[in-house]
Amino acid sequence: MKGLALALSWLTVLPVRTDAPAAPVAAAAIRWAPIVGALLGAVAGGVLLGLTALGVPGLAAGLLSVGFLAVATRGMHVDGLADTADGLGCFGPPERALAVMRDGGAGPFAVVTLLVALGAQASALAALAPRGVAALAAVALACTAGRAAFAWVCRRGVPAARPGGLGSTVAGSQPWWMAPAWWIVLAVAGFLGWGWRGLVAIGVGALLVVVLSRHTARRFGGMTGDVLGAASEVATTAALVLLATGGPTSW
């Protein structure tokens, strides 16, 4: 329960009070993260359906729902995606890339990456909106898949790229099988709800996270908290776009 409380405190704007996290509690928070993602996705799906019922145009409803998710997570994941894009886009040794990521500004790589990712999410939500409860389920599944990516980035054998911060607290805290276990569960859920499209949505997101984690570990010399956010947004975006492609299946 301490792990769940810490996950809610870290990953949402909910005013959950926690003590300074010990290593076992921080590790438990990463394992709870997909559940928190499911809750966030369900609420965001409800926001999308509510806006649609009020007559808000589909793309506007999608953008507002994406904005809700950013606010509900304090913008940490989109900030991590932006910083990771700038870090990967710069030249020089890992120290320079990490310095660029710490700078706090948004360079051209960050701006373009955010436009593409958030635009793709909003467009996917606009396509999902007319599908009713299937849209809510799709958003919940995608957000869960995004938070399941944390366990892969934090797998054992990948050190923290720098001391201090969230990355050093959770680096190497998860067994290698934790993320695949989550992905298998989500792939089954995706297949039951959307057929092969749901299975592919989770699989493609997982593959992108594996590639991103491997590349960032080499480029930065390990993982950072920004990479956690980037992995979450990449997996969520991939799942949403693929789930929105085509018409409803089992739903």
Tab-separated table of C-alpha atoms in Angstrom:
chain	number	residue	atom	x	y	z
A	1	MET	CA	0.000	0.000	0.000
A	2	LYS	CA	2.936	2.336	0.585
A	3	GLY	CA	4.026	1.596	-2.967
A	4	LEU	CA	0.576	2.455	-4.315
A	5	ALA	CA	0.467	5.669	-2.297
A	6	LEU	CA	3.899	6.661	-3.626
A	7	ALA	CA	2.845	5.842	-7.192
A	8	LEU	CA	-0.213	8.078	-6.835
A	9	SER	CA	1.939	10.830	-5.321
A	10	TRP	CA	4.591	10.591	-8.036
A	11	LEU	CA	2.380	10.055	-11.064
A	12	THR	CA	-0.716	12.164	-10.402
A	13	VAL	CA	-1.707	15.509	-8.937
A	14	LEU	CA	-3.617	13.810	-6.144
A	15	PRO	CA	-2.521	15.204	-2.741
A	16	VAL	CA	-1.299	11.861	-1.402
A	17	ARG	CA	1.121	12.259	1.478
A	18	THR	CA	4.069	9.879	1.633
A	19	ASP	CA	7.299	9.602	3.556
A	20	ALA	CA	10.702	9.887	1.915
A	21	PRO	CA	10.708	6.790	-0.291
A	22	ALA	CA	12.908	3.889	0.728
A	23	ALA	CA	14.257	1.745	-2.108
A	24	PRO	CA	11.725	-1.110	-1.656
A	25	VAL	CA	8.805	1.326	-1.619
A	26	ALA	CA	10.093	3.107	-4.731
A	27	ALA	CA	10.405	-0.253	-6.490
A	28	ALA	CA	6.848	-1.128	-5.475
A	29	ALA	CA	5.630	2.209	-6.849
A	30	ILE	CA	6.996	1.297	-10.284
A	31	ARG	CA	5.128	-2.022	-10.123
A	32	TRP	CA	1.912	-0.172	-9.209
A	33	ALA	CA	2.356	2.387	-11.997
A	34	PRO	CA	0.239	0.522	-14.599
A	35	ILE	CA	-2.719	0.485	-12.201
A	36	VAL	CA	-2.372	4.235	-11.782
A	37	GLY	CA	-2.204	4.499	-15.580
A	38	ALA	CA	-5.445	2.554	-15.900
A	39	LEU	CA	-7.180	4.938	-13.483
A	40	LEU	CA	-5.873	8.003	-15.334
A	41	GLY	CA	-6.893	6.523	-18.674
A	42	ALA	CA	-10.379	5.688	-17.469
A	43	VAL	CA	-10.919	9.235	-16.220
A	44	ALA	CA	-9.464	10.725	-19.425
A	45	GLY	CA	-11.759	8.444	-21.425
A	46	GLY	CA	-14.673	9.727	-19.383
A	47	VAL	CA	-13.628	13.303	-20.112
A	48	LEU	CA	-13.485	12.474	-23.830
A	49	LEU	CA	-16.967	10.932	-23.822
A	50	GLY	CA	-18.379	13.778	-21.739
A	51	LEU	CA	-17.026	16.418	-24.100
A	52	THR	CA	-18.329	14.487	-27.092
A	53	ALA	CA	-21.781	14.231	-25.512
A	54	LEU	CA	-21.763	18.009	-25.056
A	55	GLY	CA	-21.214	18.437	-28.788
A	56	VAL	CA	-17.558	19.424	-28.672
A	57	PRO	CA	-15.928	18.657	-32.056
A	58	GLY	CA	-13.926	15.437	-32.087
A	59	LEU	CA	-10.448	16.908	-32.500
A	60	ALA	CA	-11.100	19.585	-29.891
A	61	ALA	CA	-12.357	16.920	-27.472
A	62	GLY	CA	-9.235	14.872	-28.181
A	63	LEU	CA	-6.937	17.828	-27.548
A	64	LEU	CA	-8.716	18.722	-24.321
A	65	SER	CA	-8.483	15.114	-23.130
A	66	VAL	CA	-4.752	15.080	-23.872
A	67	GLY	CA	-4.487	18.343	-21.950
A	68	PHE	CA	-6.332	16.767	-19.028
A	69	LEU	CA	-3.828	13.907	-18.917
A	70	ALA	CA	-0.941	16.382	-18.962
A	71	VAL	CA	-2.427	18.332	-16.063
A	72	ALA	CA	-3.328	15.164	-14.137
A	73	THR	CA	0.304	14.005	-14.345
A	74	ARG	CA	1.844	17.442	-13.686
A	75	GLY	CA	3.160	17.355	-17.247
A	76	MET	CA	5.997	15.083	-16.125
A	77	HIS	CA	5.686	12.539	-18.920
A	78	VAL	CA	5.477	15.061	-21.752
A	79	ASP	CA	8.347	17.000	-20.172
A	80	GLY	CA	10.372	13.776	-20.075
A	81	LEU	CA	9.584	13.123	-23.740
A	82	ALA	CA	10.693	16.642	-24.677
A	83	ASP	CA	13.930	16.495	-22.673
A	84	THR	CA	14.772	13.038	-24.022
A	85	ALA	CA	14.243	14.235	-27.600
A	86	ASP	CA	16.582	17.179	-27.046
A	87	GLY	CA	19.163	14.938	-25.383
A	88	LEU	CA	19.118	12.454	-28.235
A	89	GLY	CA	19.247	15.239	-30.798
A	90	CYS	CA	22.396	16.927	-29.544
A	91	PHE	CA	25.995	16.089	-30.410
A	92	GLY	CA	28.777	15.274	-27.985
A	93	PRO	CA	29.412	12.849	-25.124
A	94	PRO	CA	26.768	11.650	-22.653
A	95	GLU	CA	27.649	14.469	-20.276
A	96	ARG	CA	26.619	17.045	-22.873
A	97	ALA	CA	23.359	15.240	-23.605
A	98	LEU	CA	22.532	15.103	-19.889
A	99	ALA	CA	23.361	18.803	-19.535
A	100	VAL	CA	20.979	19.634	-22.388
A	101	MET	CA	18.262	17.578	-20.713
A	102	ARG	CA	18.781	19.400	-17.404
A	103	ASP	CA	18.627	22.814	-19.068
A	104	GLY	CA	14.833	23.015	-18.877
A	105	GLY	CA	14.349	24.744	-22.226
A	106	ALA	CA	12.643	23.214	-25.235
A	107	GLY	CA	14.793	22.906	-28.334
A	108	PRO	CA	13.630	22.132	-31.885
A	109	PHE	CA	13.750	18.372	-31.358
A	110	ALA	CA	11.538	18.703	-28.283
A	111	VAL	CA	9.025	20.951	-30.032
A	112	VAL	CA	8.652	18.714	-33.076
A	113	THR	CA	8.457	15.553	-30.964
A	114	LEU	CA	5.727	17.024	-28.751
A	115	LEU	CA	3.744	18.260	-31.753
A	116	VAL	CA	3.855	14.845	-33.389
A	117	ALA	CA	3.151	12.801	-30.233
A	118	LEU	CA	0.400	14.971	-28.752
A	119	GLY	CA	-1.126	15.624	-32.165
A	120	ALA	CA	-1.230	11.896	-32.870
A	121	GLN	CA	-2.816	11.233	-29.468
A	122	ALA	CA	-5.474	13.904	-29.976
A	123	SER	CA	-6.289	12.668	-33.488
A	124	ALA	CA	-6.559	9.089	-32.241
A	125	LEU	CA	-8.880	10.173	-29.431
A	126	ALA	CA	-11.020	12.070	-31.949
A	127	ALA	CA	-11.379	8.870	-33.980
A	128	LEU	CA	-12.180	6.825	-30.870
A	129	ALA	CA	-14.713	9.269	-29.392
A	130	PRO	CA	-17.792	8.049	-31.360
A	131	ARG	CA	-17.245	4.462	-30.143
A	132	GLY	CA	-18.639	5.043	-26.663
A	133	VAL	CA	-17.474	2.654	-23.978
A	134	ALA	CA	-14.912	1.167	-26.383
A	135	ALA	CA	-13.212	4.572	-26.465
A	136	LEU	CA	-12.976	4.692	-22.671
A	137	ALA	CA	-11.532	1.165	-22.615
A	138	ALA	CA	-9.015	2.047	-25.340
A	139	VAL	CA	-7.722	5.083	-23.457
A	140	ALA	CA	-7.422	3.066	-20.245
A	141	LEU	CA	-5.547	0.284	-22.049
A	142	ALA	CA	-3.162	2.720	-23.752
A	143	CYS	CA	-2.375	4.596	-20.548
A	144	THR	CA	-1.798	1.325	-18.720
A	145	ALA	CA	0.609	0.218	-21.447
A	146	GLY	CA	2.451	3.518	-21.123
A	147	ARG	CA	3.048	3.057	-17.394
A	148	ALA	CA	4.009	-0.609	-17.857
A	149	ALA	CA	6.973	0.734	-19.836
A	150	PHE	CA	8.463	2.039	-16.575
A	151	ALA	CA	9.319	-1.484	-15.454
A	152	TRP	CA	11.397	-2.125	-18.586
A	153	VAL	CA	13.320	1.139	-18.298
A	154	CYS	CA	13.983	0.343	-14.613
A	155	ARG	CA	15.038	-3.264	-15.213
A	156	ARG	CA	18.088	-4.653	-13.474
A	157	GLY	CA	21.347	-4.130	-15.301
A	158	VAL	CA	20.540	-0.575	-16.455
A	159	PRO	CA	22.210	1.957	-14.138
A	160	ALA	CA	21.174	5.524	-13.452
A	161	ALA	CA	22.841	7.938	-15.861
A	162	ARG	CA	23.414	10.491	-13.109
A	163	PRO	CA	23.090	10.663	-9.325
A	164	GLY	CA	20.021	12.168	-7.722
A	165	GLY	CA	16.465	12.450	-8.962
A	166	LEU	CA	13.817	9.887	-9.729
A	167	GLY	CA	16.014	7.906	-12.090
A	168	SER	CA	18.640	7.071	-9.487
A	169	THR	CA	15.905	6.111	-7.006
A	170	VAL	CA	14.339	3.437	-9.217
A	171	ALA	CA	17.148	2.412	-11.599
A	172	GLY	CA	17.678	-1.343	-11.633
A	173	SER	CA	14.752	-1.934	-9.258
A	174	GLN	CA	12.685	-4.273	-11.447
A	175	PRO	CA	13.305	-7.877	-12.532
A	176	TRP	CA	13.586	-8.235	-16.298
A	177	TRP	CA	10.298	-10.155	-16.514
A	178	MET	CA	8.117	-7.524	-14.845
A	179	ALA	CA	7.436	-5.449	-17.965
A	180	PRO	CA	6.924	-8.482	-20.251
A	181	ALA	CA	4.460	-9.874	-17.719
A	182	TRP	CA	2.449	-6.667	-17.864
A	183	TRP	CA	2.664	-6.579	-21.666
A	184	ILE	CA	1.341	-10.136	-21.928
A	185	VAL	CA	-1.631	-9.313	-19.704
A	186	LEU	CA	-2.350	-6.153	-21.694
A	187	ALA	CA	-1.934	-7.955	-25.019
A	188	VAL	CA	-4.527	-10.523	-23.939
A	189	ALA	CA	-6.885	-7.725	-22.913
A	190	GLY	CA	-6.253	-5.974	-26.214
A	191	PHE	CA	-6.943	-9.138	-28.186
A	192	LEU	CA	-10.191	-9.789	-26.304
A	193	GLY	CA	-11.412	-6.250	-26.973
A	194	TRP	CA	-10.011	-5.424	-30.397
A	195	GLY	CA	-8.802	-8.680	-31.900
A	196	TRP	CA	-5.434	-8.695	-33.614
A	197	ARG	CA	-5.392	-4.902	-33.671
A	198	GLY	CA	-5.311	-4.798	-29.867
A	199	LEU	CA	-2.531	-7.365	-29.765
A	200	VAL	CA	-0.478	-5.401	-32.292
A	201	ALA	CA	-1.099	-2.124	-30.438
A	202	ILE	CA	0.509	-3.473	-27.268
A	203	GLY	CA	3.255	-5.305	-29.155
A	204	VAL	CA	4.329	-2.283	-31.193
A	205	GLY	CA	4.351	-0.077	-28.104
A	206	ALA	CA	6.465	-2.632	-26.231
A	207	LEU	CA	8.912	-2.909	-29.132
A	208	LEU	CA	9.321	0.867	-29.325
A	209	VAL	CA	9.998	1.010	-25.575
A	210	VAL	CA	12.654	-1.715	-25.843
A	211	VAL	CA	14.383	0.157	-28.691
A	212	LEU	CA	14.138	3.504	-26.891
A	213	SER	CA	15.496	2.088	-23.633
A	214	ARG	CA	18.429	0.416	-25.361
A	215	HIS	CA	19.326	3.538	-27.334
A	216	THR	CA	19.019	5.948	-24.420
A	217	ALA	CA	21.044	3.668	-22.135
A	218	ARG	CA	23.875	3.765	-24.672
A	219	ARG	CA	23.558	7.475	-25.433
A	220	PHE	CA	23.211	8.704	-21.853
A	221	GLY	CA	25.167	6.006	-20.047
A	222	GLY	CA	22.053	4.719	-18.277
A	223	MET	CA	18.457	5.679	-17.572
A	224	THR	CA	16.972	8.901	-16.239
A	225	GLY	CA	13.583	10.033	-15.017
A	226	ASP	CA	13.105	11.783	-18.366
A	227	VAL	CA	13.451	8.452	-20.176
A	228	LEU	CA	10.643	7.064	-18.001
A	229	GLY	CA	8.338	9.818	-19.217
A	230	ALA	CA	9.440	9.397	-22.828
A	231	ALA	CA	8.851	5.644	-22.750
A	232	SER	CA	5.390	6.154	-21.293
A	233	GLU	CA	4.375	8.660	-23.969
A	234	VAL	CA	5.790	6.529	-26.796
A	235	ALA	CA	3.908	3.409	-25.703
A	236	THR	CA	0.693	5.341	-25.044
A	237	THR	CA	0.815	7.085	-28.417
A	238	ALA	CA	1.467	3.872	-30.327
A	239	ALA	CA	-1.376	2.067	-28.579
A	240	LEU	CA	-3.876	4.887	-29.116
A	241	VAL	CA	-3.084	5.287	-32.811
A	242	LEU	CA	-3.307	1.555	-33.527
A	243	LEU	CA	-6.473	1.079	-31.483
A	244	ALA	CA	-8.088	4.001	-33.345
A	245	THR	CA	-7.142	2.619	-36.767
A	246	GLY	CA	-10.046	0.917	-38.520
A	247	GLY	CA	-13.508	0.248	-37.134
A	248	PRO	CA	-14.551	-1.471	-33.903
A	249	THR	CA	-14.074	-5.223	-33.640
A	250	SER	CA	-15.273	-7.155	-30.604
A	251	TRP	CA	-16.945	-4.013	-29.263
